[in-house]
mmCIF file of C-alpha atoms in Angstrom:
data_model
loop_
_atom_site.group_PDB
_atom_site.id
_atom_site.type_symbol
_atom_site.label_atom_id
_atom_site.label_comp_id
_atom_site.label_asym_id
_atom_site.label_seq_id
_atom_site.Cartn_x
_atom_site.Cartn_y
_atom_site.Cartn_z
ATOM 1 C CA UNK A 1 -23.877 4.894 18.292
ATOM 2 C CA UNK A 2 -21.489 3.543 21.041
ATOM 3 C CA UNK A 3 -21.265 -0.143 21.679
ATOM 4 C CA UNK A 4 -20.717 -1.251 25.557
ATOM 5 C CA UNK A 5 -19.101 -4.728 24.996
ATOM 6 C CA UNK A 6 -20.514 -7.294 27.903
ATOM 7 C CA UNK A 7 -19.409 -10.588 26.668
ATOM 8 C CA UNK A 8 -16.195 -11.468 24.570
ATOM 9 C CA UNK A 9 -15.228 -14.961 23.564
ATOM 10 C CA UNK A 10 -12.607 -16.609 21.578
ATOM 11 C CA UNK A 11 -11.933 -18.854 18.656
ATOM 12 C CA UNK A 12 -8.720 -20.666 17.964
ATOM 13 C CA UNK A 13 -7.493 -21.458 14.502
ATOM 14 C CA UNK A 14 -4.639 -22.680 12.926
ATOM 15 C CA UNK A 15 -2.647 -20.955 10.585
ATOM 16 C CA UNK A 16 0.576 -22.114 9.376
ATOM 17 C CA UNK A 17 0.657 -24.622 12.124
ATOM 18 C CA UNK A 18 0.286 -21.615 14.597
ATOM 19 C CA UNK A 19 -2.655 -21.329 17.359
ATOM 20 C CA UNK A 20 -4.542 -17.399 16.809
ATOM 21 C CA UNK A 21 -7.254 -16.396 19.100
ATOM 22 C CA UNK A 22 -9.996 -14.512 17.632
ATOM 23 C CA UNK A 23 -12.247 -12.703 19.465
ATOM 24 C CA UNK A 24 -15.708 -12.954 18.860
ATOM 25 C CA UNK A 25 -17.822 -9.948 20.562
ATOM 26 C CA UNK A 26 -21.732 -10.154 21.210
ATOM 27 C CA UNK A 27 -23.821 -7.346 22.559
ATOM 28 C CA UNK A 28 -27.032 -8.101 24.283
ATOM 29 C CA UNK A 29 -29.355 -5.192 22.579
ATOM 30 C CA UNK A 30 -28.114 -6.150 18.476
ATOM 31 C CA UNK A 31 -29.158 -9.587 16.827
ATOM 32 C CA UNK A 32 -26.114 -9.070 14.643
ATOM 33 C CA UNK A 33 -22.818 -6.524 14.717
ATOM 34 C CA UNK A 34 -21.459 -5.196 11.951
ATOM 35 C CA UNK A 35 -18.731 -7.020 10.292
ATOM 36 C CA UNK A 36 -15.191 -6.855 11.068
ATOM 37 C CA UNK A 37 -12.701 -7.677 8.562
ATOM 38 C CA UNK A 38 -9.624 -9.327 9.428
ATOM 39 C CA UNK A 39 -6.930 -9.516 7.140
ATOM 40 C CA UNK A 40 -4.212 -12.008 8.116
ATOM 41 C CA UNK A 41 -0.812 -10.657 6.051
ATOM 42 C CA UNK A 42 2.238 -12.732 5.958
ATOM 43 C CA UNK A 43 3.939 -9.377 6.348
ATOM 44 C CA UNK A 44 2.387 -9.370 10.126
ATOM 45 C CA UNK A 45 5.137 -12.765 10.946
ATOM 46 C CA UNK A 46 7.582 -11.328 8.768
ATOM 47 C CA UNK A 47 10.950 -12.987 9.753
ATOM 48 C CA UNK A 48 13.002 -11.148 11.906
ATOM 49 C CA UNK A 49 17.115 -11.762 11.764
ATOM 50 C CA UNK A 50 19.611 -10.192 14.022
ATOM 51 C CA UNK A 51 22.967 -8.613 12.324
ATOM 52 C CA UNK A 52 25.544 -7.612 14.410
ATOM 53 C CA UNK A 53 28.680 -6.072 13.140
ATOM 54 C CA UNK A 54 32.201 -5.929 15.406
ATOM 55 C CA UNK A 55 35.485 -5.102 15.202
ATOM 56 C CA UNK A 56 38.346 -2.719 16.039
ATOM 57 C CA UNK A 57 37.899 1.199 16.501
ATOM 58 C CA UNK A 58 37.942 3.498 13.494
ATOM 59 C CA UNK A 59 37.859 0.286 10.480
ATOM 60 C CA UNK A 60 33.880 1.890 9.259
ATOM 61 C CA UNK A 61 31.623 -0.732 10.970
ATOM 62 C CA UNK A 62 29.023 2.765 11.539
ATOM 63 C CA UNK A 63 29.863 3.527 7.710
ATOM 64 C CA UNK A 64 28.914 0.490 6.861
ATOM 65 C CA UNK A 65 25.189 0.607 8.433
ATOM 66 C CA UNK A 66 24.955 3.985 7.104
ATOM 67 C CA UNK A 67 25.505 3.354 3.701
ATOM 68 C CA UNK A 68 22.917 0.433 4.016
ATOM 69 C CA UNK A 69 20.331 2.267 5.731
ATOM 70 C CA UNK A 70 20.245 5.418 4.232
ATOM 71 C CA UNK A 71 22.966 5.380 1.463
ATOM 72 C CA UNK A 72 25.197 8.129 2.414
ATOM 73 C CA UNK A 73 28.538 8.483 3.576
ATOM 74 C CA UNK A 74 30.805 11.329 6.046
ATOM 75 C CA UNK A 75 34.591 11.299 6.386
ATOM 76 C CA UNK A 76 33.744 12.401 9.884
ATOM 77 C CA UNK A 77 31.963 9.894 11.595
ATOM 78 C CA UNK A 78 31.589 9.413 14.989
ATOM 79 C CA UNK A 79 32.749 6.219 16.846
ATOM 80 C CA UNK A 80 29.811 4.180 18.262
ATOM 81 C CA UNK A 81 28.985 4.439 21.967
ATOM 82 C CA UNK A 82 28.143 1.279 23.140
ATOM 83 C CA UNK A 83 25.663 -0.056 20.254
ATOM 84 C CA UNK A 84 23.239 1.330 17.422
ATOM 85 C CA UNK A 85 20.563 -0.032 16.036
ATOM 86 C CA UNK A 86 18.420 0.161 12.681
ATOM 87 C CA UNK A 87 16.544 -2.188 11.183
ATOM 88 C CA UNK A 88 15.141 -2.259 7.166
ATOM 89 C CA UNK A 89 13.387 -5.043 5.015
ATOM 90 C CA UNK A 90 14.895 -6.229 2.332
ATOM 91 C CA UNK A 91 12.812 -9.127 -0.365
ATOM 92 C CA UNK A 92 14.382 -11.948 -1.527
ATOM 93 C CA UNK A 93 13.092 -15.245 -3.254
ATOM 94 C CA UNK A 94 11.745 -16.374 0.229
ATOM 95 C CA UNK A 95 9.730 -13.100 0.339
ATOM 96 C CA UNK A 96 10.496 -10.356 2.606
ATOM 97 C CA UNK A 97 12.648 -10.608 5.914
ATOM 98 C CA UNK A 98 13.830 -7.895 8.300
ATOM 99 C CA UNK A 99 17.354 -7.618 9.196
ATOM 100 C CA UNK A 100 18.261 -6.138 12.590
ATOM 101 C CA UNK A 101 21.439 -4.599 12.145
ATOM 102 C CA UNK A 102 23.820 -4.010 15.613
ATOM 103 C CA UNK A 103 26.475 -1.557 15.121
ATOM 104 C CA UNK A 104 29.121 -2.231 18.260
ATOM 105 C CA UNK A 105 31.587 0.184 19.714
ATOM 106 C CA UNK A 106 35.441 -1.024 18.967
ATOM 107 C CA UNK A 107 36.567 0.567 21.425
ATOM 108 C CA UNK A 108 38.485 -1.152 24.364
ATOM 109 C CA UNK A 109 36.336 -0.167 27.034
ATOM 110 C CA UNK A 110 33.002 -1.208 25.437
ATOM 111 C CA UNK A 111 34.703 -4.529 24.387
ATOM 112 C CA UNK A 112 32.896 -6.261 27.123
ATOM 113 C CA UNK A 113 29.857 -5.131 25.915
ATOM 114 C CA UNK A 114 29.790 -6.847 22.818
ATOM 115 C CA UNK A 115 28.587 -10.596 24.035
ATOM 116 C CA UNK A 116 25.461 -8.729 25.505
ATOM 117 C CA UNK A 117 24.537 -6.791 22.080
ATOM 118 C CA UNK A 118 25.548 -9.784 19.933
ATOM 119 C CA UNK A 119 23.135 -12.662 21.903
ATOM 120 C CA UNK A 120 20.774 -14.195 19.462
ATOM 121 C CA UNK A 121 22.508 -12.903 16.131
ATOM 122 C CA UNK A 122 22.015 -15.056 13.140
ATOM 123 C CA UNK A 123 24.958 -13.107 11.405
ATOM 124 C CA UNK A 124 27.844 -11.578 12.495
ATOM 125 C CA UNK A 125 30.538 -9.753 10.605
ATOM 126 C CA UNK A 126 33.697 -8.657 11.547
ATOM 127 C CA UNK A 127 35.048 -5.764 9.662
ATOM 128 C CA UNK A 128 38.776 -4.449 9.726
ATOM 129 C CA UNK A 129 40.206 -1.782 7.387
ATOM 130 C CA UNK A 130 42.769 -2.494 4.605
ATOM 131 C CA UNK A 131 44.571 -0.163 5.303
ATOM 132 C CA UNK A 132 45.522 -1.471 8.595
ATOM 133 C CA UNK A 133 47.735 -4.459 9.682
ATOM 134 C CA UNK A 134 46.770 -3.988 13.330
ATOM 135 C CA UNK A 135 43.367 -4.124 12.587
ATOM 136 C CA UNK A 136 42.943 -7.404 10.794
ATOM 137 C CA UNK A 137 44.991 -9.183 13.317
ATOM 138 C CA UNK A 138 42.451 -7.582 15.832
ATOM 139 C CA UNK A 139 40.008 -8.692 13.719
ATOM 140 C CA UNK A 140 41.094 -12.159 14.246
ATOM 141 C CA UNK A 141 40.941 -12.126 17.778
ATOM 142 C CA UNK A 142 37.226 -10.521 17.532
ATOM 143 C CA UNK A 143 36.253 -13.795 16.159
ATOM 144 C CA UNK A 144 37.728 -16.306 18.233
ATOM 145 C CA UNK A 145 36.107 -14.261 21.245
ATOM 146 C CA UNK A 146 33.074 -14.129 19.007
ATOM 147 C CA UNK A 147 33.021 -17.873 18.700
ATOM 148 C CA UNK A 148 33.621 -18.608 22.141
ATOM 149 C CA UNK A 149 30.349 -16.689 22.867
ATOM 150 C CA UNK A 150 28.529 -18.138 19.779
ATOM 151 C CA UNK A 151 28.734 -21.671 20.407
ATOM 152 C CA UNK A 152 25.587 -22.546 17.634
ATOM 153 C CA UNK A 153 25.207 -21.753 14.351
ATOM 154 C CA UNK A 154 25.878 -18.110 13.080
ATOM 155 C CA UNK A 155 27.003 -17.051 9.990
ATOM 156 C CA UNK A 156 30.492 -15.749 9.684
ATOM 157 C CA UNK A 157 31.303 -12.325 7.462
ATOM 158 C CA UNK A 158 34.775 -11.069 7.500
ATOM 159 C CA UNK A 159 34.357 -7.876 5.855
ATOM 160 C CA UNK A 160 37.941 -5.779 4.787
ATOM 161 C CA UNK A 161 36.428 -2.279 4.409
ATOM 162 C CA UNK A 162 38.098 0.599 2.564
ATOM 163 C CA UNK A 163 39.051 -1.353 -0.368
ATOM 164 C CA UNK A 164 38.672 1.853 -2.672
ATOM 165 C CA UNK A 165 42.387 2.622 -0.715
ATOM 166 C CA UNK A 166 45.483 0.991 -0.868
ATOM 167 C CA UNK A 167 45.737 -2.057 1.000
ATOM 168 C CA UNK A 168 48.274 -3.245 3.440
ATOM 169 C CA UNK A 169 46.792 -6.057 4.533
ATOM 170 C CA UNK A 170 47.146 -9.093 1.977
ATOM 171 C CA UNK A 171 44.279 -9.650 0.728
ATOM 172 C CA UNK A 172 44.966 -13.719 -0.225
ATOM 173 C CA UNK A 173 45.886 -13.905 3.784
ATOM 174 C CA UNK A 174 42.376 -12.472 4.708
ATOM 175 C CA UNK A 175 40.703 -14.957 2.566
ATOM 176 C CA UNK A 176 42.799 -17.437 3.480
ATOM 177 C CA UNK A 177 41.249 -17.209 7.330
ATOM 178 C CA UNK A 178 37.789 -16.623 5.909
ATOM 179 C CA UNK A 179 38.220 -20.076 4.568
ATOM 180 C CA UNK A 180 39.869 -21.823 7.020
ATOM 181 C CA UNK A 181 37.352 -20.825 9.757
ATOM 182 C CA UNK A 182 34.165 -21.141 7.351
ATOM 183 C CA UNK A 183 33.713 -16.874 6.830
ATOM 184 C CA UNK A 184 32.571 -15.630 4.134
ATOM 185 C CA UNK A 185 34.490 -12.844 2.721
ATOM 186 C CA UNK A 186 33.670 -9.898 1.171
ATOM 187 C CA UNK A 187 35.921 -6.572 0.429
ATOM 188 C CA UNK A 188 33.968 -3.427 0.787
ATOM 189 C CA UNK A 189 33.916 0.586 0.634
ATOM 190 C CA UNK A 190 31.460 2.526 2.868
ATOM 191 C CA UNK A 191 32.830 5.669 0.962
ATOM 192 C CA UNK A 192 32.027 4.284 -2.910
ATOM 193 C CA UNK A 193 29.218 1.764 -1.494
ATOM 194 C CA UNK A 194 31.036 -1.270 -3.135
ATOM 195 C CA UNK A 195 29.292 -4.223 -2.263
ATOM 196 C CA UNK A 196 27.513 -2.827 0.790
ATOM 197 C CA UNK A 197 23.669 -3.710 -0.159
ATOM 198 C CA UNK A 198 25.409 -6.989 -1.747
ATOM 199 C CA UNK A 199 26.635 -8.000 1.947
ATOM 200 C CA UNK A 200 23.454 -7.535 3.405
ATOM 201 C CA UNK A 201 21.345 -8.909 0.532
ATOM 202 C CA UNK A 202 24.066 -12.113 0.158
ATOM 203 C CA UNK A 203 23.248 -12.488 4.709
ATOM 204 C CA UNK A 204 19.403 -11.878 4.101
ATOM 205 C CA UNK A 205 19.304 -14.796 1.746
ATOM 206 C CA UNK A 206 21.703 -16.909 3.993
ATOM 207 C CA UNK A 207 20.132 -16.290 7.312
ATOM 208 C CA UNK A 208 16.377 -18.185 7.010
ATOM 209 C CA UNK A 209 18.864 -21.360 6.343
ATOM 210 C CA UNK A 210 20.132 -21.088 9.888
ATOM 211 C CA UNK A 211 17.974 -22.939 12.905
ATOM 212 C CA UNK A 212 15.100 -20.503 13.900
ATOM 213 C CA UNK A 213 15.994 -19.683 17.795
ATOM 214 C CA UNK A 214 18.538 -17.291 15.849
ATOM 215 C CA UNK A 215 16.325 -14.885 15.023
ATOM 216 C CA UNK A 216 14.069 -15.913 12.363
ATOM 217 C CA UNK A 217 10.323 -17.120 12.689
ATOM 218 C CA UNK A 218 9.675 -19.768 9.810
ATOM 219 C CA UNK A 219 5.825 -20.539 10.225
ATOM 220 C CA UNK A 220 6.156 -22.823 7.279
ATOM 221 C CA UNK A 221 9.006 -25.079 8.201
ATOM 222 C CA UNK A 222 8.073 -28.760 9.080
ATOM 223 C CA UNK A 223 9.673 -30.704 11.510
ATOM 224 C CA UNK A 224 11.451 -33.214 10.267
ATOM 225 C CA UNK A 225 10.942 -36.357 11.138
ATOM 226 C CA UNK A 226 13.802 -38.810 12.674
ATOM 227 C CA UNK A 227 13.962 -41.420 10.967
ATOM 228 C CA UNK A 228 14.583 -45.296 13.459
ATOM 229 C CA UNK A 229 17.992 -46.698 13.228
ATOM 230 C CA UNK A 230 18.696 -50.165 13.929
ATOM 231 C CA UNK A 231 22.151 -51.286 16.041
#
């Protein structure tokens, strides 16, 4: 039998502090339509956080997200062009969350790409390779640039990649600037997978912390109320 819909109305309700229209259909020729169930799932506002990862040329920033995603590894990867994308749910206490995950090009003439692919991140990490001086100073520099362009609150990786090789870079010195600029720090290997689900796991269960026009939708949150000084 086909239905020609005349008349559509809607209902509001709340949920979770939230205003949903629901449309309620009536046809002219049936007392009653059949029912329609509607399942409201939690997993329909699942919390959405951007990731973006920067840093020099060559230090395994598309490793990285390749290892995460899909748990593999090549010697011979390609460098990024521009920016890559992939996104992948991962539970935590909270419940489940989707991470976003922005792999940027390192290269020099893509640099001025970054603040564009890297607006609205609620994470960012900065990788360098051990095995290179030049690339942790670089590194360095990638965050104070970062910083300039992330005024509000973000949270900080610095990531030294390659670890399962001998390091040049001293290690105490890396942590050292972690610290003093409130990064967290993490040493990983793209090529063993060392700690790569950790970082992501560690930033999914760090990132619904951060205020929501970051990324992340929290229809439960409250809004706190401010409470009256006197002078």
């Amino acid at each position: 039998m086909n239905i020609i819909i005349n008349d559509i109305s809607f209902c509001q309700i709340k949920f979770f502090n939230k205003n949903i229209y629901l449309a309620k259909v009536f046809h002219p020729n049936l007392e009653k339509l059949p029912d329609f169930s509607i399942n409201l799932k939690m997993s329909t506002f699942q919390k959405k956080y951007k990731v973006v990862l920067i840093g020099s040329s060559s230090v395994g920033k598309t490793s990285i997200v390749i290892r995460f995603s899909k748990n593999t590894f090549s010697g011979n990867q390609e460098s990024t062009i521009g920016a890559a994308f992939i996104s992948r749910d991962i539970q935590t206490d909270k419940g489940s969350i989707s991470l976003h995950v922005w792999d940027t090009a390192g290269q020099e003439r893509y640099r001025s790409l970054v603040p564009k692919y890297s607006q609205g991140a609620a994470a960012i990490i900065i990788v360098y390779d051990v095995t290179d001086q030049e690339s942790f100073l670089s590194a360095q520099e990638w965050y104070e640039e970062a910083r300039m362009n992330h005024p509000g609150k973000v949270i900080w990786f610095l990531v030294a990649n390659k670890c399962d090789l001998k390091a040049e870079v001293d290690a105490e010195s890396a942590k050292e600037f972690a610290q003093n600029h409130e990064m967290y720090y993490i040493e990983t290997s793209a090529k063993t997978g060392q700690n790569i689900q950790e970082l992501f796991v560690q930033i999914a269960n760090l990132v619904p912390k951060i205020p929501t026009e970051n990324g992340g939708l929290d229809l439960t949150a409250q809004p706190k109320k401010e409470e009256k000084k006197c002078c």
